[in-house]
Amino acid sequence: MRVTGTGHASMRIDTAAGSILTDPWVNPAYFASWFPFPDNSQLDWETLGQVDYLYVSHLHRDHFDAAHLKRFISKKATVLLPEYPTSELEDELRELGFTSFIRTKSEEVMELDGGLKIMIQALTSPTDGPIGDSSLWVEYDGIRLLNQNDARPTDLALFAELGHVHAHMLQFSGAIWYPMVYELPESAKRAFGKQKRERQYDRTWRYIDDLKASHVFPIAGPPCFLDDSLWQFNDIHGDEGNIFPDQHDFLREYAKVGGTNGVVLLPGSVSELTVDGGITTTHPVADLDEFFANKEQHLRDYQARQRPVIEAAKASWRHPEIDVLKEMKHRIEPLLEESIYLAKGVGGPVRFDLVGYDGESVESILVDFPGKQVRPYADEKVRYRFRTERALVEHLLHTGEVDWVNSLFLSCRFSAARIGQYNEFVYAFFKCLSEERLQYAEGWYDEHERAVDAEDITIGDWVVQRRCPHLKADLSRFGIVEGNQLTCQLHGWKFDLSSGRCLTSVGHQIRAHRAD
């Protein structure tokens, strides 16, 4: 089995029974904020795109690059489709010209032509990607590969049971806007960032230990930020609170916990895997250490090449003909009327401060979840406040974007403030600005609220329910108790065991009592 690195979470997997291209991403994503690191735009995509199978793990725009898929990827390729609750991924791929699809069953092994076997595990909670995330398992002639990308399954046992895995590809770097965009003192922001960076690595070590693959490949990050206004988010400033460590940093941290089997895939790197666990890897650069030592210069050169692309994107965002308040009322109020669980979960008004073209004037719009309306802000207390450019919201409304998380929020082109804990329902709602998505999310929360987790486990001095109230992670594996506090390492959520209260977000009470 030959694996060619094609950037970020993308790779081409070649076997004698066929080739698979995964998650090809080249063009900037999220309002021209994110770019793949290192630069993969100069690869021979005309050749790389001639494949037998295409796998797009989910609809995040650093995995689903519509322009690139349309231009470079052969429409003769058969799409390996995860089993998702909505048809959005298939619909978008059909619009790009793909016509051949294999609709997989989640967690079921499927044998393709020539003895090539695949299995896709689909995760389908409203917080998994934009309504879904997935992992791809591949086997050919006794060699097995797991492309976990940035999916977060609660358990890798399913993959391990299929036989020893030779190559494990997984996310290790940040893919979020927290804590950078929050209006906090720099010292607090740095402390929260350091904590998140450590949690990211802890989760990665846990997954690696679960699967015990022959070789571990850090993928699906980091993005890099080439716009001058976002440059500070690149991990080149010696900031221990930066949540976007690169592949070289992964190798250094992995070595600290005894890891010796890490393999970096740059765009153009090639790894040849054998059934006995052997591997041979070649890179497009002479010296990996030297390449990462010169990271800042690489980014500066990359920035110069992409500056016209960024400026062209910015010029396309303004739509002064749009009445933002009127359009937000038209789009959002019908969804507020239908929402039960999400509206209750948000529990208060959310304010958007929209900065005008002059950079000074501000229009404040309130999304009132209890009142089920969108209206001008009237000097009331709010749970969440977002401040961003009016042009960005104009563009979202102009294009009919149904997922403001997978556009505005991931762009990091905003600032935020909140009262109290993180509230996942705020982001779940703005991810579901369509009838189809909202109905699915409401049904999911309804089903999970009524589900009773009857099984208990003992961790240290405490008896707790086995499944995390957040996304059902197995706390016998991911739970750590320190004093009266439990941390679920899968997503870093914390609970006060004395009261059962979630310390990370509203809701999500945990059942717990002392073992004695």
Short mmCIF file of C-alpha atoms in Angstrom, two decimals:
data_model
loop_
_atom_site.label_atom_id
_atom_site.label_comp_id
_atom_site.label_asym_id
_atom_site.label_seq_id
_atom_site.Cartn_x
_atom_site.Cartn_y
_atom_site.Cartn_z
CA MET A 1 0.00 0.00 0.00
CA ARG A 2 1.35 3.40 -0.99
CA VAL A 3 0.20 6.58 0.73
CA THR A 4 0.98 9.96 -0.85
CA GLY A 5 0.55 13.05 1.29
CA THR A 6 -1.55 15.71 -0.46
CA GLY A 7 -1.94 18.19 2.39
CA HIS A 8 -3.94 18.64 5.62
CA ALA A 9 -6.29 15.61 5.93
CA SER A 10 -5.87 14.68 2.28
CA MET A 11 -3.96 11.69 0.98
CA ARG A 12 -3.98 9.36 -1.98
CA ILE A 13 -4.02 5.64 -1.11
CA ASP A 14 -2.81 3.37 -3.91
CA THR A 15 -3.18 -0.41 -4.02
CA ALA A 16 -3.16 -2.97 -6.83
CA ALA A 17 -6.97 -3.06 -6.50
CA GLY A 18 -7.52 0.67 -6.90
CA SER A 19 -6.78 4.14 -5.58
CA ILE A 20 -8.63 6.35 -3.08
CA LEU A 21 -8.28 10.12 -2.73
CA THR A 22 -9.42 11.57 0.59
CA ASP A 23 -10.51 15.10 1.53
CA PRO A 24 -8.59 17.13 -1.10
CA TRP A 25 -8.37 20.74 0.11
CA VAL A 26 -6.34 23.47 -1.60
CA ASN A 27 -8.36 26.69 -1.80
CA PRO A 28 -8.70 28.99 1.24
CA ALA A 29 -11.63 28.20 3.54
CA TYR A 30 -13.81 30.15 5.96
CA PHE A 31 -13.77 33.65 4.47
CA ALA A 32 -10.22 33.17 3.13
CA SER A 33 -8.89 32.62 6.66
CA TRP A 34 -7.60 29.04 6.62
CA PHE A 35 -4.99 27.70 4.22
CA PRO A 36 -3.44 24.20 4.19
CA PHE A 37 0.00 24.02 5.81
CA PRO A 38 2.35 23.32 4.12
CA ASP A 39 1.29 24.76 0.74
CA ASN A 40 -0.10 21.98 -1.47
CA SER A 41 -1.30 24.10 -4.38
CA GLN A 42 1.75 23.27 -6.50
CA LEU A 43 1.23 19.49 -6.51
CA ASP A 44 0.38 17.75 -9.79
CA TRP A 45 -3.35 17.68 -9.13
CA GLU A 46 -4.18 16.76 -12.72
CA THR A 47 -2.53 13.39 -12.08
CA LEU A 48 -3.49 13.01 -8.42
CA GLY A 49 -7.15 13.56 -9.28
CA GLN A 50 -7.30 10.56 -11.63
CA VAL A 51 -8.46 8.02 -9.04
CA ASP A 52 -10.89 5.14 -8.72
CA TYR A 53 -12.53 6.29 -5.49
CA LEU A 54 -13.15 9.58 -3.71
CA TYR A 55 -13.79 9.85 0.03
CA VAL A 56 -14.92 13.14 1.55
CA SER A 57 -15.17 12.65 5.30
CA HIS A 58 -17.57 15.53 5.97
CA LEU A 59 -18.65 18.99 4.84
CA HIS A 60 -16.19 21.17 6.73
CA ARG A 61 -14.63 23.34 4.04
CA ASP A 62 -11.10 22.26 4.91
CA HIS A 63 -12.23 18.78 3.84
CA PHE A 64 -14.82 19.60 1.19
CA ASP A 65 -13.24 22.01 -1.34
CA ALA A 66 -15.93 22.39 -3.97
CA ALA A 67 -13.86 24.41 -6.45
CA HIS A 68 -10.98 21.94 -6.32
CA LEU A 69 -13.22 18.88 -6.55
CA LYS A 70 -14.96 20.34 -9.58
CA ARG A 71 -11.78 21.28 -11.43
CA PHE A 72 -9.31 18.53 -10.68
CA ILE A 73 -10.96 15.32 -9.44
CA SER A 74 -12.09 12.81 -12.06
CA LYS A 75 -15.86 12.55 -12.29
CA LYS A 76 -15.35 8.87 -13.13
CA ALA A 77 -14.32 8.33 -9.50
CA THR A 78 -16.81 6.45 -7.36
CA VAL A 79 -17.67 8.32 -4.17
CA LEU A 80 -17.52 6.35 -0.90
CA LEU A 81 -20.40 7.98 0.94
CA PRO A 82 -20.71 7.94 4.75
CA GLU A 83 -24.13 7.07 6.15
CA TYR A 84 -25.34 10.52 7.22
CA PRO A 85 -28.81 11.55 8.40
CA THR A 86 -29.17 14.18 5.67
CA SER A 87 -28.35 14.01 1.95
CA GLU A 88 -26.34 17.26 1.89
CA LEU A 89 -22.94 15.71 1.15
CA GLU A 90 -24.28 13.62 -1.74
CA ASP A 91 -26.32 16.54 -3.07
CA GLU A 92 -23.30 18.85 -3.13
CA LEU A 93 -21.10 16.26 -4.81
CA ARG A 94 -23.76 15.61 -7.46
CA GLU A 95 -23.88 19.35 -8.16
CA LEU A 96 -20.13 19.18 -8.87
CA GLY A 97 -20.62 16.43 -11.44
CA PHE A 98 -20.06 13.20 -9.52
CA THR A 99 -22.54 10.50 -10.52
CA SER A 100 -21.26 7.21 -9.08
CA PHE A 101 -21.84 6.62 -5.36
CA ILE A 102 -21.45 3.74 -2.94
CA ARG A 103 -23.72 4.39 0.04
CA THR A 104 -21.92 2.64 2.86
CA LYS A 105 -23.48 1.35 6.06
CA SER A 106 -21.81 2.78 9.13
CA GLU A 107 -19.39 0.33 10.74
CA GLU A 108 -19.97 -2.37 8.12
CA VAL A 109 -17.01 -3.72 6.12
CA MET A 110 -17.57 -3.60 2.37
CA GLU A 111 -15.45 -5.40 -0.22
CA LEU A 112 -14.86 -3.49 -3.43
CA ASP A 113 -13.42 -4.80 -6.71
CA GLY A 114 -10.12 -6.67 -6.56
CA GLY A 115 -10.24 -7.46 -2.85
CA LEU A 116 -10.03 -3.86 -1.61
CA LYS A 117 -11.99 -3.59 1.65
CA ILE A 118 -13.29 -0.41 3.25
CA MET A 119 -15.37 0.57 6.27
CA ILE A 120 -16.66 4.02 7.16
CA GLN A 121 -17.74 4.90 10.67
CA ALA A 122 -20.18 7.81 10.58
CA LEU A 123 -20.68 10.03 13.65
CA THR A 124 -24.00 11.82 13.52
CA SER A 125 -24.57 14.04 16.53
CA PRO A 126 -25.35 17.72 15.78
CA THR A 127 -21.91 18.59 17.16
CA ASP A 128 -20.00 16.17 14.88
CA GLY A 129 -18.80 18.39 12.07
CA PRO A 130 -21.61 20.02 10.09
CA ILE A 131 -24.17 17.30 10.84
CA GLY A 132 -21.75 14.43 10.58
CA ASP A 133 -18.10 13.41 10.65
CA SER A 134 -16.49 10.11 9.73
CA SER A 135 -13.41 7.87 9.63
CA LEU A 136 -12.26 5.59 6.81
CA TRP A 137 -10.71 2.13 7.37
CA VAL A 138 -9.00 0.49 4.39
CA GLU A 139 -7.55 -3.02 3.99
CA TYR A 140 -5.74 -4.55 1.04
CA ASP A 141 -3.69 -7.75 1.02
CA GLY A 142 -3.38 -7.79 4.82
CA ILE A 143 -2.29 -4.14 5.17
CA ARG A 144 -4.71 -1.93 7.12
CA LEU A 145 -5.01 1.84 7.36
CA LEU A 146 -7.28 4.00 9.51
CA ASN A 147 -7.85 7.57 8.37
CA GLN A 148 -9.48 9.03 11.48
CA ASN A 149 -8.86 12.62 10.25
CA ASP A 150 -10.59 14.92 12.77
CA ALA A 151 -13.42 12.58 13.79
CA ARG A 152 -13.72 11.85 17.50
CA PRO A 153 -15.22 8.42 17.99
CA THR A 154 -15.80 7.40 21.58
CA ASP A 155 -14.05 4.09 20.93
CA LEU A 156 -11.53 2.68 18.43
CA ALA A 157 -12.14 -0.93 19.49
CA LEU A 158 -14.25 -1.54 16.39
CA PHE A 159 -11.26 -0.86 14.14
CA ALA A 160 -8.83 -2.80 16.32
CA GLU A 161 -11.08 -5.87 16.17
CA LEU A 162 -10.67 -5.98 12.38
CA GLY A 163 -6.97 -6.73 12.74
CA HIS A 164 -3.74 -4.93 13.48
CA VAL A 165 -3.62 -1.47 11.87
CA HIS A 166 -0.40 -0.53 10.09
CA ALA A 167 -1.08 3.19 9.55
CA HIS A 168 -3.12 5.43 11.85
CA MET A 169 -3.85 8.95 10.56
CA LEU A 170 -5.39 11.33 13.10
CA GLN A 171 -5.84 14.96 14.07
CA PHE A 172 -3.58 16.49 16.71
CA SER A 173 -3.85 20.26 16.18
CA GLY A 174 -6.60 22.79 16.86
CA ALA A 175 -9.57 23.39 14.58
CA ILE A 176 -11.64 25.94 16.49
CA TRP A 177 -11.85 29.63 17.35
CA TYR A 178 -11.43 29.22 21.11
CA PRO A 179 -9.89 30.93 22.98
CA MET A 180 -8.34 33.33 20.45
CA VAL A 181 -11.47 35.32 19.62
CA TYR A 182 -12.71 35.84 23.18
CA GLU A 183 -12.44 39.28 24.69
CA LEU A 184 -10.20 38.28 27.57
CA PRO A 185 -6.95 39.57 29.07
CA GLU A 186 -3.99 38.18 27.12
CA SER A 187 -2.75 36.29 30.17
CA ALA A 188 -6.09 34.50 30.55
CA LYS A 189 -6.28 33.78 26.82
CA ARG A 190 -2.79 32.29 26.92
CA ALA A 191 -3.64 30.12 29.94
CA PHE A 192 -6.83 28.80 28.33
CA GLY A 193 -4.96 28.18 25.08
CA LYS A 194 -2.22 26.24 26.87
CA GLN A 195 -4.85 24.14 28.59
CA LYS A 196 -6.59 23.42 25.28
CA ARG A 197 -3.31 22.56 23.54
CA GLU A 198 -2.50 20.04 26.29
CA ARG A 199 -6.01 18.54 26.06
CA GLN A 200 -5.62 18.12 22.31
CA TYR A 201 -2.45 16.13 22.79
CA ASP A 202 -3.89 14.09 25.68
CA ARG A 203 -6.80 13.04 23.47
CA THR A 204 -4.39 12.16 20.64
CA TRP A 205 -2.23 10.00 22.94
CA ARG A 206 -5.33 8.18 24.12
CA TYR A 207 -6.42 7.33 20.58
CA ILE A 208 -2.90 6.22 19.64
CA ASP A 209 -2.72 3.98 22.70
CA ASP A 210 -6.14 2.50 21.93
CA LEU A 211 -5.25 1.43 18.39
CA LYS A 212 -1.53 0.61 18.80
CA ALA A 213 -0.86 0.93 15.08
CA SER A 214 2.56 0.26 13.57
CA HIS A 215 2.87 3.88 12.44
CA VAL A 216 1.15 7.12 13.44
CA PHE A 217 0.65 10.01 11.01
CA PRO A 218 -0.33 13.47 12.35
CA ILE A 219 -2.79 14.95 9.83
CA ALA A 220 -5.80 17.30 9.56
CA GLY A 221 -3.84 20.29 10.75
CA PRO A 222 -2.67 22.76 11.40
CA PRO A 223 -4.28 25.36 9.18
CA CYS A 224 -2.19 28.45 8.57
CA PHE A 225 -3.38 32.06 8.49
CA LEU A 226 -2.04 34.27 5.71
CA ASP A 227 -4.21 37.36 6.08
CA ASP A 228 -2.30 40.05 7.98
CA SER A 229 -5.19 40.48 10.44
CA LEU A 230 -4.97 36.77 11.41
CA TRP A 231 -1.21 36.24 11.16
CA GLN A 232 -0.82 36.08 14.95
CA PHE A 233 -2.67 32.73 15.01
CA ASN A 234 0.26 30.92 13.35
CA ASP A 235 2.41 28.92 15.76
CA ILE A 236 5.64 30.80 15.06
CA HIS A 237 5.67 33.29 17.92
CA GLY A 238 6.77 31.04 20.79
CA ASP A 239 3.30 31.26 22.37
CA GLU A 240 2.65 28.24 24.60
CA GLY A 241 -1.06 29.06 24.38
CA ASN A 242 -1.23 28.69 20.59
CA ILE A 243 -3.66 25.86 19.75
CA PHE A 244 -2.24 25.19 16.26
CA PRO A 245 0.98 23.17 16.77
CA ASP A 246 2.47 21.72 13.59
CA GLN A 247 3.60 18.22 12.63
CA HIS A 248 7.15 18.81 13.85
CA ASP A 249 5.85 19.86 17.26
CA PHE A 250 3.74 16.68 17.31
CA LEU A 251 6.88 14.54 16.88
CA ARG A 252 8.60 16.42 19.71
CA GLU A 253 5.64 16.04 22.10
CA TYR A 254 5.03 12.44 21.06
CA ALA A 255 8.63 11.58 21.93
CA LYS A 256 8.04 12.93 25.46
CA VAL A 257 5.42 10.22 26.04
CA GLY A 258 7.59 7.53 24.48
CA GLY A 259 6.32 7.71 20.91
CA THR A 260 8.85 6.52 18.33
CA ASN A 261 6.63 5.58 15.38
CA GLY A 262 5.47 9.00 14.17
CA VAL A 263 5.61 9.73 10.43
CA VAL A 264 5.13 13.17 8.85
CA LEU A 265 3.43 13.43 5.48
CA LEU A 266 4.22 16.70 3.72
CA PRO A 267 2.44 17.41 0.43
CA GLY A 268 4.35 15.12 -1.93
CA SER A 269 5.70 12.75 0.75
CA VAL A 270 5.27 9.06 -0.07
CA SER A 271 5.07 6.17 2.42
CA GLU A 272 5.25 2.54 1.28
CA LEU A 273 3.66 0.15 3.80
CA THR A 274 4.27 -3.59 4.01
CA VAL A 275 2.30 -6.29 5.79
CA ASP A 276 5.07 -6.99 8.29
CA GLY A 277 4.86 -3.40 9.59
CA GLY A 278 7.72 -2.05 7.51
CA ILE A 279 7.64 1.44 6.09
CA THR A 280 9.73 3.50 3.70
CA THR A 281 9.04 7.23 3.47
CA THR A 282 10.45 9.81 1.07
CA HIS A 283 9.88 13.56 1.28
CA PRO A 284 9.92 16.41 -1.25
CA VAL A 285 12.46 18.23 0.97
CA ALA A 286 15.97 17.13 1.86
CA ASP A 287 15.68 17.77 5.60
CA LEU A 288 12.43 17.84 7.62
CA ASP A 289 14.02 19.58 10.60
CA GLU A 290 15.37 22.33 8.40
CA PHE A 291 12.00 22.73 6.65
CA PHE A 292 10.15 23.34 9.93
CA ALA A 293 12.98 25.52 11.28
CA ASN A 294 12.29 27.81 8.30
CA LYS A 295 8.52 27.74 8.82
CA GLU A 296 8.08 31.50 9.10
CA GLN A 297 9.86 32.15 5.80
CA HIS A 298 7.78 29.41 4.17
CA LEU A 299 4.64 31.16 5.43
CA ARG A 300 5.82 34.58 4.23
CA ASP A 301 6.48 33.23 0.73
CA TYR A 302 3.11 31.45 0.79
CA GLN A 303 1.42 34.67 1.92
CA ALA A 304 2.91 36.63 -0.98
CA ARG A 305 1.59 34.06 -3.46
CA GLN A 306 -1.89 34.09 -1.93
CA ARG A 307 -2.31 37.81 -1.24
CA PRO A 308 -4.24 38.43 -4.52
CA VAL A 309 -6.56 35.52 -3.64
CA ILE A 310 -7.30 36.99 -0.20
CA GLU A 311 -7.93 40.48 -1.59
CA ALA A 312 -10.24 39.15 -4.30
CA ALA A 313 -12.23 37.24 -1.69
CA LYS A 314 -12.60 40.31 0.52
CA ALA A 315 -13.86 42.35 -2.43
CA SER A 316 -16.71 39.85 -2.93
CA TRP A 317 -18.22 40.00 0.56
CA ARG A 318 -20.01 43.35 0.56
CA HIS A 319 -23.70 43.35 -0.39
CA PRO A 320 -25.01 46.79 0.61
CA GLU A 321 -28.36 46.04 -1.03
CA ILE A 322 -29.16 43.57 1.76
CA ASP A 323 -31.18 44.75 4.75
CA VAL A 324 -29.46 42.56 7.35
CA LEU A 325 -32.12 42.89 10.07
CA LYS A 326 -34.94 42.14 7.64
CA GLU A 327 -33.14 39.13 6.14
CA MET A 328 -32.14 37.72 9.52
CA LYS A 329 -35.77 37.96 10.64
CA HIS A 330 -36.88 36.23 7.45
CA ARG A 331 -34.31 33.42 7.79
CA ILE A 332 -34.11 32.86 11.53
CA GLU A 333 -37.52 33.59 13.06
CA PRO A 334 -39.30 30.59 11.44
CA LEU A 335 -36.55 28.33 12.82
CA LEU A 336 -36.88 29.87 16.28
CA GLU A 337 -40.61 29.12 16.18
CA GLU A 338 -39.92 25.46 15.41
CA SER A 339 -37.04 25.04 17.86
CA ILE A 340 -37.72 23.47 21.24
CA TYR A 341 -34.51 21.88 22.52
CA LEU A 342 -32.03 24.25 20.92
CA ALA A 343 -33.96 27.39 21.91
CA LYS A 344 -34.38 26.11 25.46
CA GLY A 345 -30.71 25.16 25.56
CA VAL A 346 -29.57 28.64 24.52
CA GLY A 347 -31.95 30.03 27.13
CA GLY A 348 -31.39 33.74 26.48
CA PRO A 349 -30.77 36.37 23.81
CA VAL A 350 -27.68 36.41 21.59
CA ARG A 351 -26.40 39.71 20.22
CA PHE A 352 -24.59 40.44 16.96
CA ASP A 353 -22.67 43.71 16.74
CA LEU A 354 -22.12 44.41 13.04
CA VAL A 355 -19.32 46.86 12.25
CA GLY A 356 -20.02 48.97 9.17
CA TYR A 357 -17.85 49.53 6.12
CA ASP A 358 -16.32 52.58 7.82
CA GLY A 359 -14.92 50.39 10.60
CA GLU A 360 -16.69 52.43 13.29
CA SER A 361 -20.47 52.43 13.03
CA VAL A 362 -22.19 49.46 14.66
CA GLU A 363 -25.64 47.96 14.18
CA SER A 364 -26.66 45.63 17.03
CA ILE A 365 -29.15 42.87 16.30
CA LEU A 366 -30.63 40.54 18.89
CA VAL A 367 -31.61 36.94 18.29
CA ASP A 368 -34.06 36.48 21.15
CA PHE A 369 -34.39 32.74 21.75
CA PRO A 370 -36.99 32.87 24.57
CA GLY A 371 -38.99 35.52 22.68
CA LYS A 372 -38.63 33.68 19.34
CA GLN A 373 -37.75 36.81 17.40
CA VAL A 374 -34.95 38.77 15.75
CA ARG A 375 -35.02 42.48 16.55
CA PRO A 376 -32.85 45.54 17.17
CA TYR A 377 -30.85 45.36 20.39
CA ALA A 378 -32.51 47.39 23.17
CA ASP A 379 -29.82 47.57 25.86
CA GLU A 380 -30.72 44.30 27.59
CA LYS A 381 -28.41 41.70 29.13
CA VAL A 382 -27.30 38.92 26.76
CA ARG A 383 -25.70 35.52 27.24
CA TYR A 384 -23.49 35.71 24.15
CA ARG A 385 -22.22 38.63 22.09
CA PHE A 386 -20.48 38.39 18.73
CA ARG A 387 -18.79 41.32 17.01
CA THR A 388 -17.92 41.05 13.32
CA GLU A 389 -17.92 42.93 10.04
CA ARG A 390 -21.34 43.65 8.60
CA ALA A 391 -20.04 42.55 5.18
CA LEU A 392 -19.50 38.98 6.42
CA VAL A 393 -23.11 38.63 7.56
CA GLU A 394 -24.29 40.25 4.33
CA HIS A 395 -22.40 37.56 2.43
CA LEU A 396 -23.87 34.76 4.53
CA LEU A 397 -27.37 36.05 3.81
CA HIS A 398 -26.63 36.66 0.13
CA THR A 399 -25.40 33.09 -0.41
CA GLY A 400 -28.09 31.50 1.77
CA GLU A 401 -25.47 29.85 4.00
CA VAL A 402 -27.16 27.34 6.33
CA ASP A 403 -24.12 26.85 8.57
CA TRP A 404 -22.67 29.98 10.17
CA VAL A 405 -20.31 27.84 12.26
CA ASN A 406 -18.75 26.32 9.14
CA SER A 407 -18.18 29.79 7.71
CA LEU A 408 -18.22 32.82 10.01
CA PHE A 409 -17.14 31.27 13.31
CA LEU A 410 -14.38 29.06 11.95
CA SER A 411 -13.03 32.10 10.09
CA CYS A 412 -11.95 33.62 13.42
CA ARG A 413 -12.96 36.96 11.86
CA PHE A 414 -14.97 37.97 14.92
CA SER A 415 -14.67 38.54 18.63
CA ALA A 416 -16.90 37.08 21.30
CA ALA A 417 -17.93 37.57 24.91
CA ARG A 418 -20.22 35.52 27.08
CA ILE A 419 -21.73 35.43 30.54
CA GLY A 420 -21.31 32.08 32.27
CA GLN A 421 -20.27 28.77 30.80
CA TYR A 422 -19.80 27.68 27.22
CA ASN A 423 -23.14 26.91 25.61
CA GLU A 424 -23.01 24.29 22.86
CA PHE A 425 -26.62 25.03 21.87
CA VAL A 426 -25.69 28.49 20.58
CA TYR A 427 -23.34 27.00 18.01
CA ALA A 428 -25.61 24.01 17.33
CA PHE A 429 -28.41 26.40 16.35
CA PHE A 430 -26.28 28.54 14.03
CA LYS A 431 -25.06 25.32 12.42
CA CYS A 432 -28.67 24.40 11.62
CA LEU A 433 -30.14 27.32 9.68
CA SER A 434 -32.25 25.11 7.45
CA GLU A 435 -35.45 23.17 8.03
CA GLU A 436 -33.73 19.83 7.39
CA ARG A 437 -30.83 20.44 9.76
CA LEU A 438 -32.96 21.94 12.52
CA GLN A 439 -35.43 19.07 12.50
CA TYR A 440 -32.61 16.55 12.68
CA ALA A 441 -30.90 18.36 15.59
CA GLU A 442 -34.17 18.72 17.50
CA GLY A 443 -34.90 15.02 17.05
CA TRP A 444 -31.40 14.05 18.14
CA TYR A 445 -31.58 16.06 21.36
CA ASP A 446 -35.09 14.78 22.04
CA GLU A 447 -33.95 11.17 21.69
CA HIS A 448 -30.86 11.65 23.84
CA GLU A 449 -32.68 13.57 26.57
CA ARG A 450 -35.14 10.71 26.97
CA ALA A 451 -32.44 8.04 26.90
CA VAL A 452 -31.47 6.78 30.35
CA ASP A 453 -27.87 5.72 31.03
CA ALA A 454 -28.39 3.08 33.69
CA GLU A 455 -24.85 1.68 33.94
CA ASP A 456 -22.47 2.96 36.61
CA ILE A 457 -18.70 2.61 36.96
CA THR A 458 -16.25 3.41 39.72
CA ILE A 459 -13.40 5.88 39.14
CA GLY A 460 -11.26 6.47 42.20
CA ASP A 461 -13.50 7.37 45.11
CA TRP A 462 -16.56 8.02 42.95
CA VAL A 463 -19.33 6.02 41.31
CA VAL A 464 -20.44 7.76 38.10
CA GLN A 465 -22.60 6.97 35.10
CA ARG A 466 -20.56 5.17 32.47
CA ARG A 467 -21.36 7.48 29.53
CA CYS A 468 -20.42 11.16 29.47
CA PRO A 469 -23.60 13.31 29.39
CA HIS A 470 -22.08 15.39 26.60
CA LEU A 471 -21.57 12.96 23.68
CA LYS A 472 -21.68 9.54 25.38
CA ALA A 473 -17.93 8.91 25.62
CA ASP A 474 -17.06 5.88 27.76
CA LEU A 475 -15.83 7.38 31.04
CA SER A 476 -14.18 4.12 32.03
CA ARG A 477 -11.66 5.01 29.30
CA PHE A 478 -11.83 8.79 29.00
CA GLY A 479 -12.78 9.81 32.55
CA ILE A 480 -10.18 11.16 35.01
CA VAL A 481 -11.11 12.15 38.56
CA GLU A 482 -9.12 14.69 40.58
CA GLY A 483 -10.67 15.41 43.96
CA ASN A 484 -14.36 16.12 43.36
CA GLN A 485 -13.93 16.93 39.66
CA LEU A 486 -14.21 14.61 36.67
CA THR A 487 -12.74 15.44 33.27
CA CYS A 488 -13.82 13.61 30.12
CA GLN A 489 -10.66 13.64 28.03
CA LEU A 490 -12.46 13.12 24.73
CA HIS A 491 -13.62 16.73 24.56
CA GLY A 492 -12.20 18.14 27.80
CA TRP A 493 -15.57 18.60 29.54
CA LYS A 494 -15.51 18.88 33.33
CA PHE A 495 -18.09 17.97 35.98
CA ASP A 496 -18.42 18.71 39.69
CA LEU A 497 -19.18 15.28 41.13
CA SER A 498 -20.55 16.58 44.42
CA SER A 499 -23.42 18.38 42.70
CA GLY A 500 -23.41 16.63 39.32
CA ARG A 501 -23.14 20.03 37.64
CA CYS A 502 -21.32 20.42 34.32
CA LEU A 503 -18.58 23.03 34.70
CA THR A 504 -17.95 23.37 30.97
CA SER A 505 -21.40 24.09 29.57
CA VAL A 506 -24.99 24.60 30.61
CA GLY A 507 -27.02 21.42 31.05
CA HIS A 508 -25.52 17.92 30.85
CA GLN A 509 -25.92 16.94 34.51
CA ILE A 510 -23.93 13.86 35.54
CA ARG A 511 -25.08 11.16 37.99
CA ALA A 512 -22.45 10.53 40.65
CA HIS A 513 -21.96 9.64 44.31
CA ARG A 514 -19.05 8.68 46.53
CA ALA A 515 -18.13 5.03 46.45
CA ASP A 516 -18.45 4.76 50.22
#
